[in-house]
mmCIF file of C-alpha atoms and ligand atoms in Angstrom:
data_model
loop_
_atom_site.group_PDB
_atom_site.id
_atom_site.type_symbol
_atom_site.label_atom_id
_atom_site.label_comp_id
_atom_site.label_asym_id
_atom_site.label_seq_id
_atom_site.Cartn_x
_atom_site.Cartn_y
_atom_site.Cartn_z
ATOM 1 C CA MET V 1 -0.020 0.010 0.025
ATOM 2 C CA THR V 2 1.313 3.462 -0.859
ATOM 3 C CA PRO V 3 1.754 5.446 2.397
ATOM 4 C CA PRO V 4 0.299 8.987 2.739
ATOM 5 C CA ALA V 5 2.795 11.762 1.743
ATOM 6 C CA ALA V 6 3.162 13.131 5.245
ATOM 7 C CA SER V 7 4.212 9.832 6.814
ATOM 8 C CA VAL V 8 6.655 9.182 3.878
ATOM 9 C CA GLU V 9 8.412 12.342 4.643
ATOM 10 C CA ALA V 10 8.594 11.441 8.333
ATOM 11 C CA SER V 11 9.890 8.075 7.604
ATOM 12 C CA LEU V 12 12.571 9.251 5.189
ATOM 13 C CA TYR V 13 13.636 11.774 7.761
ATOM 14 C CA ALA V 14 14.052 8.921 10.225
ATOM 15 C CA GLY V 15 16.599 7.323 7.826
ATOM 16 C CA ASN V 16 14.383 4.843 6.005
ATOM 17 C CA LEU V 17 14.173 4.370 2.267
ATOM 18 C CA LEU V 18 11.319 4.560 -0.171
ATOM 19 C CA VAL V 19 11.576 1.474 -2.342
ATOM 20 C CA ASN V 20 9.090 1.072 -5.150
ATOM 21 C CA GLY V 21 6.805 3.545 -3.434
ATOM 22 C CA LYS V 22 6.909 1.631 -0.162
ATOM 23 C CA ILE V 23 8.773 2.458 3.022
ATOM 24 C CA ASP V 24 11.736 0.106 3.589
ATOM 25 C CA SER V 25 12.750 0.280 7.208
ATOM 26 C CA TYR V 26 15.927 -1.829 6.809
ATOM 27 C CA ASN V 27 18.406 0.976 6.793
ATOM 28 C CA PRO V 28 19.053 2.700 10.052
ATOM 29 C CA HIS V 29 20.239 5.955 8.483
ATOM 30 C CA LEU V 30 20.884 7.560 5.132
ATOM 31 C CA MET V 31 24.418 7.264 3.733
ATOM 32 C CA THR V 32 26.254 9.727 1.599
ATOM 33 C CA LEU V 33 28.450 8.555 -1.306
ATOM 34 C CA GLU V 34 31.496 9.113 0.763
ATOM 35 C CA GLU V 35 30.147 7.075 3.695
ATOM 36 C CA LEU V 36 29.274 4.324 1.245
ATOM 37 C CA ARG V 37 32.733 4.304 -0.149
ATOM 38 C CA VAL V 38 34.260 4.053 3.308
ATOM 39 C CA GLU V 39 31.852 1.145 4.049
ATOM 40 C CA ILE V 40 32.825 -0.653 0.840
ATOM 41 C CA GLU V 41 36.523 -0.283 1.613
ATOM 42 C CA GLY V 42 35.948 -1.591 5.066
ATOM 43 C CA LEU V 43 34.087 -4.576 3.736
ATOM 44 C CA GLU V 44 36.780 -5.270 1.233
ATOM 45 C CA ARG V 45 39.408 -5.349 4.025
ATOM 46 C CA GLU V 46 37.224 -7.557 6.129
ATOM 47 C CA LEU V 47 36.734 -9.899 3.192
ATOM 48 C CA GLN V 48 40.515 -10.253 2.749
ATOM 49 C CA GLU V 49 41.089 -10.846 6.409
ATOM 50 C CA ARG V 50 38.383 -13.369 6.723
ATOM 51 C CA MET V 51 39.380 -15.149 3.492
ATOM 52 C CA ALA V 52 42.865 -15.610 4.933
ATOM 53 C CA ARG V 53 41.443 -17.364 7.943
ATOM 54 C CA ILE V 54 39.107 -19.710 6.119
ATOM 55 C CA ASP V 55 39.928 -23.306 7.156
ATOM 56 C CA ASP V 56 36.985 -25.410 6.396
ATOM 57 C CA ASP V 57 33.765 -25.579 4.364
ATOM 58 C CA ALA V 58 31.633 -24.268 7.193
ATOM 59 C CA SER V 59 33.557 -21.026 7.684
ATOM 60 C CA LEU V 60 33.593 -20.419 3.953
ATOM 61 C CA ASP V 61 29.847 -20.903 3.839
ATOM 62 C CA ALA V 62 29.298 -18.483 6.625
ATOM 63 C CA LEU V 63 31.345 -15.898 4.849
ATOM 64 C CA ARG V 64 29.347 -16.411 1.681
ATOM 65 C CA VAL V 65 26.041 -15.971 3.446
ATOM 66 C CA ASP V 66 27.343 -12.898 5.398
ATOM 67 C CA PHE V 67 28.599 -11.073 2.280
ATOM 68 C CA LEU V 68 26.547 -12.399 -0.594
ATOM 69 C CA GLY V 69 23.369 -13.765 0.953
ATOM 70 C CA ARG V 70 20.003 -12.180 0.057
ATOM 71 C CA LYS V 71 19.938 -10.431 3.363
ATOM 72 C CA GLY V 72 23.700 -10.112 3.469
ATOM 73 C CA ARG V 73 25.877 -7.089 3.949
ATOM 74 C CA ILE V 74 26.456 -6.262 0.270
ATOM 75 C CA SER V 75 22.702 -6.440 -0.411
ATOM 76 C CA GLY V 76 22.182 -4.153 2.617
ATOM 77 C CA LEU V 77 24.479 -1.530 1.022
ATOM 78 C CA PHE V 78 22.560 -1.699 -2.295
ATOM 79 C CA LYS V 79 19.529 -0.344 -0.398
ATOM 80 C CA HIS V 80 21.373 2.941 0.230
ATOM 81 C CA LEU V 81 21.477 3.748 -3.514
ATOM 82 C CA GLY V 82 17.943 5.094 -3.408
ATOM 83 C CA SER V 83 18.937 7.798 -1.051
ATOM 84 C CA LEU V 84 21.816 9.179 -3.224
ATOM 85 C CA ASP V 85 21.626 11.879 -5.733
ATOM 86 C CA ALA V 86 20.962 10.653 -9.255
ATOM 87 C CA SER V 87 24.442 11.858 -10.260
ATOM 88 C CA GLU V 88 26.198 9.748 -7.591
ATOM 89 C CA ARG V 89 24.008 6.676 -7.992
ATOM 90 C CA SER V 90 25.788 5.193 -10.979
ATOM 91 C CA GLU V 91 29.230 5.507 -9.429
ATOM 92 C CA ALA V 92 28.022 4.035 -6.162
ATOM 93 C CA GLY V 93 26.261 1.206 -8.053
ATOM 94 C CA GLN V 94 29.554 0.446 -9.876
ATOM 95 C CA LEU V 95 31.520 0.354 -6.733
ATOM 96 C CA LEU V 96 29.001 -2.028 -5.077
ATOM 97 C CA ASN V 97 28.890 -4.261 -8.140
ATOM 98 C CA THR V 98 32.657 -4.478 -8.221
ATOM 99 C CA LEU V 99 32.677 -5.357 -4.529
ATOM 100 C CA LYS V 100 30.003 -8.006 -5.073
ATOM 101 C CA GLU V 101 31.816 -9.508 -8.077
ATOM 102 C CA ARG V 102 35.193 -9.568 -6.274
ATOM 103 C CA ALA V 103 33.639 -11.229 -3.213
ATOM 104 C CA GLY V 104 32.029 -13.809 -5.472
ATOM 105 C CA GLN V 105 35.300 -14.549 -7.264
ATOM 106 C CA GLU V 106 37.321 -14.812 -4.093
ATOM 107 C CA ILE V 107 34.944 -17.151 -2.434
ATOM 108 C CA ALA V 108 34.702 -19.308 -5.609
ATOM 109 C CA ARG V 109 38.494 -19.417 -5.780
ATOM 110 C CA VAL V 110 38.871 -20.587 -2.212
ATOM 111 C CA ALA V 111 36.122 -23.152 -2.592
ATOM 112 C CA GLN V 112 37.796 -24.545 -5.761
ATOM 113 C CA LYS V 113 41.143 -24.696 -4.037
ATOM 114 C CA ALA V 114 39.614 -26.533 -1.068
ATOM 115 C CA SER V 115 37.961 -29.174 -3.310
ATOM 116 C CA ALA V 116 41.153 -29.649 -5.284
ATOM 117 C CA GLU V 117 43.119 -30.151 -2.049
ATOM 118 C CA GLN V 118 40.443 -32.579 -0.791
ATOM 119 C CA LEU V 119 40.683 -34.556 -4.111
ATOM 120 C CA ALA V 120 44.450 -34.595 -3.859
ATOM 121 C CA SER V 121 44.449 -35.927 -0.294
ATOM 122 C CA GLN V 122 41.824 -38.515 -1.166
ATOM 123 C CA LEU V 123 43.868 -39.626 -4.178
ATOM 124 C CA ASP V 124 46.836 -39.803 -1.910
ATOM 125 C CA ALA V 125 44.997 -41.908 0.682
ATOM 126 C CA GLU V 126 43.585 -44.267 -1.928
ATOM 127 C CA ARG V 127 46.726 -44.702 -3.908
ATOM 128 C CA VAL V 128 47.169 -48.184 -5.322
ATOM 129 C CA ASP V 129 50.646 -49.497 -5.562
ATOM 130 C CA MET V 130 50.670 -51.334 -8.887
ATOM 131 C CA SER V 131 53.961 -52.913 -8.149
ATOM 132 C CA LEU V 132 52.637 -54.929 -5.192
ATOM 133 C CA PRO V 133 51.829 -58.575 -5.913
ATOM 134 C CA GLY V 134 48.029 -59.190 -6.504
ATOM 135 C CA VAL V 135 45.544 -61.002 -4.284
ATOM 136 C CA TYR V 136 44.997 -64.388 -5.992
ATOM 137 C CA SER V 137 41.777 -66.301 -5.687
ATOM 138 C CA THR V 138 41.798 -69.767 -7.125
ATOM 139 C CA PHE V 139 38.933 -71.285 -9.002
ATOM 140 C CA GLY V 140 37.219 -74.229 -7.335
ATOM 141 C CA HIS V 141 36.413 -77.378 -9.159
ATOM 142 C CA LEU V 142 34.210 -80.471 -8.766
ATOM 143 C CA HIS V 143 34.947 -83.042 -6.031
ATOM 144 C CA PRO V 144 36.434 -86.211 -7.401
ATOM 145 C CA MET V 145 33.393 -88.134 -6.147
ATOM 146 C CA THR V 146 31.152 -85.826 -8.224
ATOM 147 C CA LEU V 147 33.411 -86.253 -11.218
ATOM 148 C CA VAL V 148 33.342 -90.042 -11.002
ATOM 149 C CA GLN V 149 29.614 -90.145 -10.378
ATOM 150 C CA ARG V 150 28.946 -88.028 -13.431
ATOM 151 C CA GLU V 151 31.255 -90.129 -15.576
ATOM 152 C CA ILE V 152 29.438 -93.310 -14.517
ATOM 153 C CA GLU V 153 26.109 -91.688 -15.112
ATOM 154 C CA SER V 154 27.090 -90.599 -18.583
ATOM 155 C CA ILE V 155 28.341 -94.113 -19.579
ATOM 156 C CA PHE V 156 24.979 -95.688 -18.581
ATOM 157 C CA MET V 157 22.932 -92.849 -20.035
ATOM 158 C CA ARG V 158 24.643 -93.525 -23.407
ATOM 159 C CA MET V 159 23.483 -97.135 -23.002
ATOM 160 C CA GLY V 160 19.875 -95.925 -22.667
ATOM 161 C CA PHE V 161 19.459 -95.747 -18.883
ATOM 162 C CA SER V 162 17.796 -92.757 -17.246
ATOM 163 C CA VAL V 163 18.631 -91.331 -13.855
ATOM 164 C CA ALA V 164 16.204 -91.795 -10.918
ATOM 165 C CA ALA V 165 16.434 -90.574 -7.327
ATOM 166 C CA GLY V 166 15.085 -91.622 -3.941
ATOM 167 C CA PRO V 167 15.145 -90.276 -0.353
ATOM 168 C CA GLU V 168 18.090 -90.803 1.957
ATOM 169 C CA ILE V 169 15.742 -91.197 4.885
ATOM 170 C CA GLU V 170 13.962 -94.335 3.865
ATOM 171 C CA THR V 171 11.087 -96.451 5.359
ATOM 172 C CA GLU V 172 11.614 -100.018 6.546
ATOM 173 C CA TYR V 173 9.073 -101.059 3.888
ATOM 174 C CA TYR V 174 11.143 -99.885 0.925
ATOM 175 C CA ASN V 175 14.461 -100.657 2.528
ATOM 176 C CA PHE V 176 13.604 -104.182 3.624
ATOM 177 C CA ASP V 177 10.114 -105.636 3.256
ATOM 178 C CA ALA V 178 9.597 -104.791 -0.419
ATOM 179 C CA LEU V 179 13.110 -106.116 -1.091
ATOM 180 C CA ASN V 180 12.141 -109.514 0.254
ATOM 181 C CA ILE V 181 13.758 -108.994 3.660
ATOM 182 C CA PRO V 182 10.981 -109.513 6.234
ATOM 183 C CA VAL V 183 11.415 -108.634 9.896
ATOM 184 C CA GLU V 184 12.717 -112.017 11.002
ATOM 185 C CA HIS V 185 15.146 -112.376 8.077
ATOM 186 C CA PRO V 186 18.790 -112.520 9.254
ATOM 187 C CA ALA V 187 19.913 -110.349 6.330
ATOM 188 C CA ARG V 188 18.106 -107.470 7.938
ATOM 189 C CA ALA V 189 20.776 -107.325 10.617
ATOM 190 C CA ASP V 190 23.438 -106.732 7.915
ATOM 191 C CA TRP V 191 21.768 -103.523 6.852
ATOM 192 C CA ASP V 192 20.256 -102.524 10.209
ATOM 193 C CA THR V 193 21.574 -99.031 10.415
ATOM 194 C CA PHE V 194 20.965 -95.565 11.696
ATOM 195 C CA TYR V 195 17.300 -95.256 12.684
ATOM 196 C CA ILE V 196 15.498 -91.956 12.658
ATOM 197 C CA ASP V 197 12.403 -93.350 14.490
ATOM 198 C CA GLU V 198 10.594 -96.727 14.775
ATOM 199 C CA THR V 199 10.080 -97.166 11.019
ATOM 200 C CA SER V 200 12.444 -94.817 9.179
ATOM 201 C CA LEU V 201 16.181 -95.105 8.827
ATOM 202 C CA LEU V 202 19.117 -93.656 6.852
ATOM 203 C CA ARG V 203 19.233 -95.913 3.830
ATOM 204 C CA PRO V 204 22.146 -98.360 3.868
ATOM 205 C CA HIS V 205 21.929 -98.919 0.060
ATOM 206 C CA THR V 206 20.262 -97.446 -3.026
ATOM 207 C CA SER V 207 18.170 -100.648 -3.682
ATOM 208 C CA PRO V 208 14.920 -99.199 -2.258
ATOM 209 C CA VAL V 209 14.843 -96.850 -5.237
ATOM 210 C CA GLN V 210 14.259 -99.943 -7.430
ATOM 211 C CA ILE V 211 10.893 -100.444 -5.642
ATOM 212 C CA ARG V 212 9.875 -96.855 -5.807
ATOM 213 C CA VAL V 213 10.523 -96.736 -9.535
ATOM 214 C CA MET V 214 8.828 -100.058 -10.373
ATOM 215 C CA GLU V 215 5.729 -99.120 -8.310
ATOM 216 C CA THR V 216 5.166 -96.176 -10.615
ATOM 217 C CA THR V 217 6.448 -97.441 -13.925
ATOM 218 C CA GLU V 218 5.326 -100.216 -16.284
ATOM 219 C CA PRO V 219 8.138 -102.421 -17.717
ATOM 220 C CA PRO V 220 10.464 -102.060 -19.478
ATOM 221 C CA VAL V 221 12.371 -100.268 -16.823
ATOM 222 C CA ARG V 222 15.953 -99.114 -17.330
ATOM 223 C CA ILE V 223 17.237 -96.794 -14.597
ATOM 224 C CA ILE V 224 20.314 -95.972 -12.592
ATOM 225 C CA CYS V 225 20.146 -94.252 -9.257
ATOM 226 C CA PRO V 226 23.146 -92.514 -7.665
ATOM 227 C CA GLY V 227 22.991 -91.504 -4.056
ATOM 228 C CA ARG V 228 24.473 -91.311 -0.564
ATOM 229 C CA CYS V 229 24.215 -94.361 1.812
ATOM 230 C CA TYR V 230 24.941 -94.900 5.466
ATOM 231 C CA ARG V 231 26.086 -97.934 7.432
ATOM 232 C CA ARG V 232 27.241 -98.839 10.852
ATOM 233 C CA ASP V 233 30.514 -99.965 9.282
ATOM 234 C CA THR V 234 33.655 -99.160 11.216
ATOM 235 C CA GLN V 235 35.797 -96.816 9.273
ATOM 236 C CA ASP V 236 38.917 -98.392 7.614
ATOM 237 C CA ALA V 237 40.782 -98.009 4.345
ATOM 238 C CA THR V 238 37.913 -99.353 2.262
ATOM 239 C CA HIS V 239 34.866 -98.685 4.470
ATOM 240 C CA SER V 240 33.187 -95.471 5.422
ATOM 241 C CA PRO V 241 29.984 -94.986 7.431
ATOM 242 C CA VAL V 242 28.850 -92.504 4.711
ATOM 243 C CA PHE V 243 29.508 -93.543 1.160
ATOM 244 C CA HIS V 244 27.883 -93.493 -2.324
ATOM 245 C CA GLN V 245 26.297 -96.130 -4.480
ATOM 246 C CA ILE V 246 24.946 -96.279 -7.966
ATOM 247 C CA GLU V 247 21.976 -98.613 -8.268
ATOM 248 C CA LEU V 248 21.141 -100.069 -11.737
ATOM 249 C CA LEU V 249 17.878 -101.835 -12.622
ATOM 250 C CA TRP V 250 16.860 -103.241 -15.983
ATOM 251 C CA VAL V 251 13.554 -105.159 -16.160
ATOM 252 C CA GLU V 252 12.274 -106.427 -19.550
ATOM 253 C CA GLU V 253 11.214 -109.603 -21.266
ATOM 254 C CA GLY V 254 13.947 -112.116 -21.876
ATOM 255 C CA LEU V 255 16.854 -110.758 -19.852
ATOM 256 C CA SER V 256 19.399 -113.151 -18.347
ATOM 257 C CA LEU V 257 22.617 -113.109 -16.352
ATOM 258 C CA ALA V 258 24.512 -113.015 -19.598
ATOM 259 C CA ASN V 259 22.973 -109.555 -20.279
ATOM 260 C CA LEU V 260 24.135 -108.388 -16.831
ATOM 261 C CA LYS V 261 27.651 -109.657 -17.578
ATOM 262 C CA TYR V 262 27.705 -107.953 -20.920
ATOM 263 C CA VAL V 263 26.500 -104.577 -19.510
ATOM 264 C CA LEU V 264 29.151 -104.818 -16.880
ATOM 265 C CA GLU V 265 31.899 -105.651 -19.299
ATOM 266 C CA VAL V 266 31.009 -102.715 -21.561
ATOM 267 C CA PHE V 267 30.894 -100.406 -18.545
ATOM 268 C CA THR V 268 34.213 -101.617 -16.985
ATOM 269 C CA HIS V 269 35.930 -101.188 -20.329
ATOM 270 C CA GLU V 270 34.527 -97.622 -20.814
ATOM 271 C CA PHE V 271 35.255 -96.474 -17.301
ATOM 272 C CA PHE V 272 38.685 -97.966 -16.696
ATOM 273 C CA GLY V 273 40.039 -98.604 -20.193
ATOM 274 C CA GLU V 274 42.283 -101.526 -21.053
ATOM 275 C CA GLY V 275 43.959 -103.907 -18.651
ATOM 276 C CA TYR V 276 41.364 -104.123 -15.821
ATOM 277 C CA GLU V 277 40.162 -107.580 -14.919
ATOM 278 C CA MET V 278 36.668 -108.424 -13.713
ATOM 279 C CA LEU V 279 35.742 -111.421 -11.485
ATOM 280 C CA PHE V 280 32.344 -112.741 -10.560
ATOM 281 C CA SER V 281 31.868 -114.654 -7.285
ATOM 282 C CA GLY V 282 28.727 -116.200 -5.881
ATOM 283 C CA ASP V 283 26.900 -114.187 -3.121
ATOM 284 C CA TYR V 284 23.608 -113.903 -1.495
ATOM 285 C CA PHE V 285 21.047 -111.029 -1.508
ATOM 286 C CA PRO V 286 17.382 -111.710 -0.560
ATOM 287 C CA PHE V 287 16.232 -109.535 -3.487
ATOM 288 C CA THR V 288 18.272 -111.227 -6.275
ATOM 289 C CA GLU V 289 18.549 -114.834 -7.361
ATOM 290 C CA PRO V 290 21.150 -115.772 -8.339
ATOM 291 C CA SER V 291 23.366 -113.161 -6.657
ATOM 292 C CA VAL V 292 26.971 -112.217 -7.357
ATOM 293 C CA GLN V 293 29.750 -110.013 -6.167
ATOM 294 C CA VAL V 294 31.840 -108.263 -8.771
ATOM 295 C CA HIS V 295 35.564 -107.662 -8.106
ATOM 296 C CA ILE V 296 37.972 -105.613 -10.203
ATOM 297 C CA LYS V 297 41.711 -105.777 -10.349
ATOM 298 C CA ALA V 298 43.761 -102.922 -11.634
ATOM 299 C CA PRO V 299 46.593 -103.642 -14.158
ATOM 300 C CA GLY V 300 49.662 -104.935 -12.295
ATOM 301 C CA ALA V 301 47.732 -105.080 -8.901
ATOM 302 C CA THR V 302 47.681 -108.281 -6.879
ATOM 303 C CA ASP V 303 44.411 -107.653 -4.926
ATOM 304 C CA TRP V 304 40.905 -107.772 -6.104
ATOM 305 C CA LEU V 305 38.552 -104.989 -4.874
ATOM 306 C CA GLU V 306 34.868 -105.785 -4.445
ATOM 307 C CA ILE V 307 32.967 -103.020 -6.283
ATOM 308 C CA MET V 308 29.375 -104.126 -6.402
ATOM 309 C CA GLY V 309 26.711 -106.606 -5.447
ATOM 310 C CA ALA V 310 24.518 -107.721 -8.328
ATOM 311 C CA GLY V 311 22.093 -110.391 -9.472
ATOM 312 C CA MET V 312 18.865 -111.282 -11.288
ATOM 313 C CA VAL V 313 15.898 -109.550 -9.571
ATOM 314 C CA ASP V 314 14.092 -112.123 -7.423
ATOM 315 C CA PRO V 315 10.657 -112.998 -8.906
ATOM 316 C CA ALA V 316 9.113 -112.278 -5.453
ATOM 317 C CA VAL V 317 10.278 -108.654 -5.709
ATOM 318 C CA LEU V 318 8.828 -108.306 -9.273
ATOM 319 C CA GLU V 319 5.511 -109.801 -8.052
ATOM 320 C CA GLY V 320 5.489 -107.459 -5.058
ATOM 321 C CA VAL V 321 5.358 -104.393 -7.268
ATOM 322 C CA GLY V 322 2.686 -105.965 -9.494
ATOM 323 C CA TYR V 323 4.844 -107.119 -12.386
ATOM 324 C CA ASP V 324 4.165 -110.585 -13.994
ATOM 325 C CA ALA V 325 7.382 -112.591 -13.153
ATOM 326 C CA GLU V 326 6.391 -115.174 -15.673
ATOM 327 C CA ILE V 327 6.874 -112.611 -18.424
ATOM 328 C CA TYR V 328 9.475 -110.197 -17.096
ATOM 329 C CA THR V 329 12.995 -110.807 -15.805
ATOM 330 C CA GLY V 330 15.529 -108.262 -14.745
ATOM 331 C CA PHE V 331 18.829 -107.643 -13.269
ATOM 332 C CA ALA V 332 20.225 -105.104 -10.809
ATOM 333 C CA PHE V 333 23.447 -104.056 -9.135
ATOM 334 C CA GLY V 334 24.589 -101.626 -6.481
ATOM 335 C CA LEU V 335 28.035 -100.174 -7.218
ATOM 336 C CA GLY V 336 30.233 -98.385 -4.647
ATOM 337 C CA ILE V 337 31.300 -95.051 -6.194
ATOM 338 C CA GLU V 338 34.202 -94.447 -3.808
ATOM 339 C CA ARG V 339 35.600 -97.901 -4.632
ATOM 340 C CA MET V 340 35.396 -97.051 -8.393
ATOM 341 C CA ALA V 341 37.258 -93.757 -7.837
ATOM 342 C CA MET V 342 39.927 -95.548 -5.692
ATOM 343 C CA LEU V 343 40.544 -98.068 -8.416
ATOM 344 C CA LYS V 344 40.632 -95.586 -11.215
ATOM 345 C CA TYR V 345 42.969 -93.080 -9.461
ATOM 346 C CA GLY V 346 45.062 -95.485 -7.423
ATOM 347 C CA ILE V 347 43.738 -94.122 -4.109
ATOM 348 C CA ASP V 348 44.476 -96.568 -1.236
ATOM 349 C CA ASP V 349 42.406 -94.987 1.607
ATOM 350 C CA ILE V 350 38.711 -94.102 1.302
ATOM 351 C CA ARG V 351 38.944 -91.552 4.056
ATOM 352 C CA VAL V 352 40.602 -88.973 1.846
ATOM 353 C CA PHE V 353 37.331 -88.296 0.103
ATOM 354 C CA LEU V 354 35.930 -86.779 3.292
ATOM 355 C CA THR V 355 38.944 -85.047 4.909
ATOM 356 C CA ASN V 356 38.911 -82.023 2.502
ATOM 357 C CA ASP V 357 42.626 -81.975 2.154
ATOM 358 C CA LEU V 358 43.276 -79.530 -0.609
ATOM 359 C CA ARG V 359 46.569 -81.246 -1.529
ATOM 360 C CA PHE V 360 44.458 -84.288 -2.443
ATOM 361 C CA LEU V 361 41.473 -82.475 -4.003
ATOM 362 C CA ARG V 362 43.532 -80.225 -6.203
ATOM 363 C CA GLN V 363 44.860 -83.204 -8.139
ATOM 364 C CA PHE V 364 41.568 -83.724 -9.916
HETATM 365 C C1 FA5 G 1 24.270 -103.862 -1.612
HETATM 366 O O1 FA5 G 1 24.253 -102.767 -0.979
HETATM 367 C C2 FA5 G 1 23.193 -104.283 -2.461
HETATM 368 N N1 FA5 G 1 22.108 -103.348 -2.370
HETATM 369 C C3 FA5 G 1 23.732 -104.262 -3.887
HETATM 370 C C4 FA5 G 1 22.816 -104.943 -4.830
HETATM 371 C C5 FA5 G 1 21.990 -104.075 -5.566
HETATM 372 C C6 FA5 G 1 22.834 -106.267 -4.954
HETATM 373 C C7 FA5 G 1 21.101 -104.673 -6.499
HETATM 374 C C8 FA5 G 1 21.983 -106.872 -5.865
HETATM 375 C C9 FA5 G 1 21.147 -106.147 -6.613
HETATM 376 P P1 FA5 G 1 26.714 -104.473 -0.756
HETATM 377 O O2 FA5 G 1 26.433 -104.445 0.644
HETATM 378 O O3 FA5 G 1 27.673 -105.492 -1.234
HETATM 379 O O4 FA5 G 1 25.365 -104.525 -1.635
HETATM 380 O O5 FA5 G 1 27.300 -103.066 -1.259
HETATM 381 C C10 FA5 G 1 27.489 -102.726 -2.606
HETATM 382 C C11 FA5 G 1 28.806 -101.980 -2.748
HETATM 383 O O6 FA5 G 1 28.727 -100.718 -1.967
HETATM 384 C C12 FA5 G 1 30.047 -102.632 -2.205
HETATM 385 O O7 FA5 G 1 30.477 -103.553 -3.245
HETATM 386 C C13 FA5 G 1 30.953 -101.489 -2.031
HETATM 387 O O8 FA5 G 1 31.521 -101.049 -3.215
HETATM 388 C C14 FA5 G 1 30.002 -100.453 -1.519
HETATM 389 N N2 FA5 G 1 30.018 -100.339 -0.083
HETATM 390 C C15 FA5 G 1 29.322 -101.012 0.781
HETATM 391 N N3 FA5 G 1 29.587 -100.653 2.079
HETATM 392 C C16 FA5 G 1 30.473 -99.718 1.965
HETATM 393 C C17 FA5 G 1 31.202 -98.869 2.912
HETATM 394 N N4 FA5 G 1 31.014 -98.926 4.220
HETATM 395 N N5 FA5 G 1 32.056 -97.949 2.423
HETATM 396 C C18 FA5 G 1 32.274 -97.822 1.126
HETATM 397 N N6 FA5 G 1 31.682 -98.464 0.173
HETATM 398 C C19 FA5 G 1 30.799 -99.438 0.593
#
């Protein structure tokens, strides 16, 4: 609102300014050009002094606000222009603009210097000495057991077998009853192992997977099943309480022991190469009839190593899963994977597979 003329006069007399027709009470008194000049020189000196003492971002910022802020001291001086004669106003304006420009340049220069120094000290602190040796991290690789298991799987898959899986915690039914090992059968004691509760146990062999597959599949069946097994066996150079087997099952019309022998010969040849000998000896398993043990001897070795139990699937087992045993015959085996790896790589102690000694593992 435009004030009445009389009060404008009184206000101007009191040292205030009339800005855009309104009274601005910011200035305590009117300044002459001379006084303004003295003020500007004083501000310039102060600027130099304070610039010399700037030692951090905060003090530089405070200086910027004090001199160049919207309500800062240079802005304050600009307000006196209105009270000067028109003839003096342009000179005073120039002086003020020069002061403002110089203050801006000085502050920018110091700010730039500070950030350059900061960058330099950061670069210094984070300097990388390219001449130091690097930090090496080696690539891991598959465990020899996994390598051997995959190799065995691939040989049988090329022969037309597919890979099946079953649980490691197995029921007594699949582990014993369905495999023709009733409660009172002495063979049950051989495989009585770590029980989880009254009826479930850690499987001591992969044979229960045979039953699980046959229950859900019509013949012909041609599967292998790799997996971990558990037994109460005392640890020695060829026995471990935790070990791996690969189960094989082939059920079809017209299969005989000769087919089993042929499959094993092809497999042994593919897996070991030339020079390994294979020996069949009679054995007993409640779920195969006849049953055999298969032993392998490495070239130049004197000892045979038993690698698997095998045989023709007992007709009672086939009937148990609903197959007509008059039509179908089959054979199966359970192969110890550690024993295969030991033979192939000349390892004389099964315990090395579990001790995680890198000097051993890095050889594969
Ligand atoms: C069985 O486990 C039968 N289920 C195999 C079978 C399957 C027979 C199908 C007939 C038809 P056996 O207990 O012999 O059989 O074990 C088979 C192989 O597992 C052994 O030849 C051996 O290579 C391996 N094996 C057994 N116990 C251990 C152990 N404690 N540590 C390392 N390997 C073992």
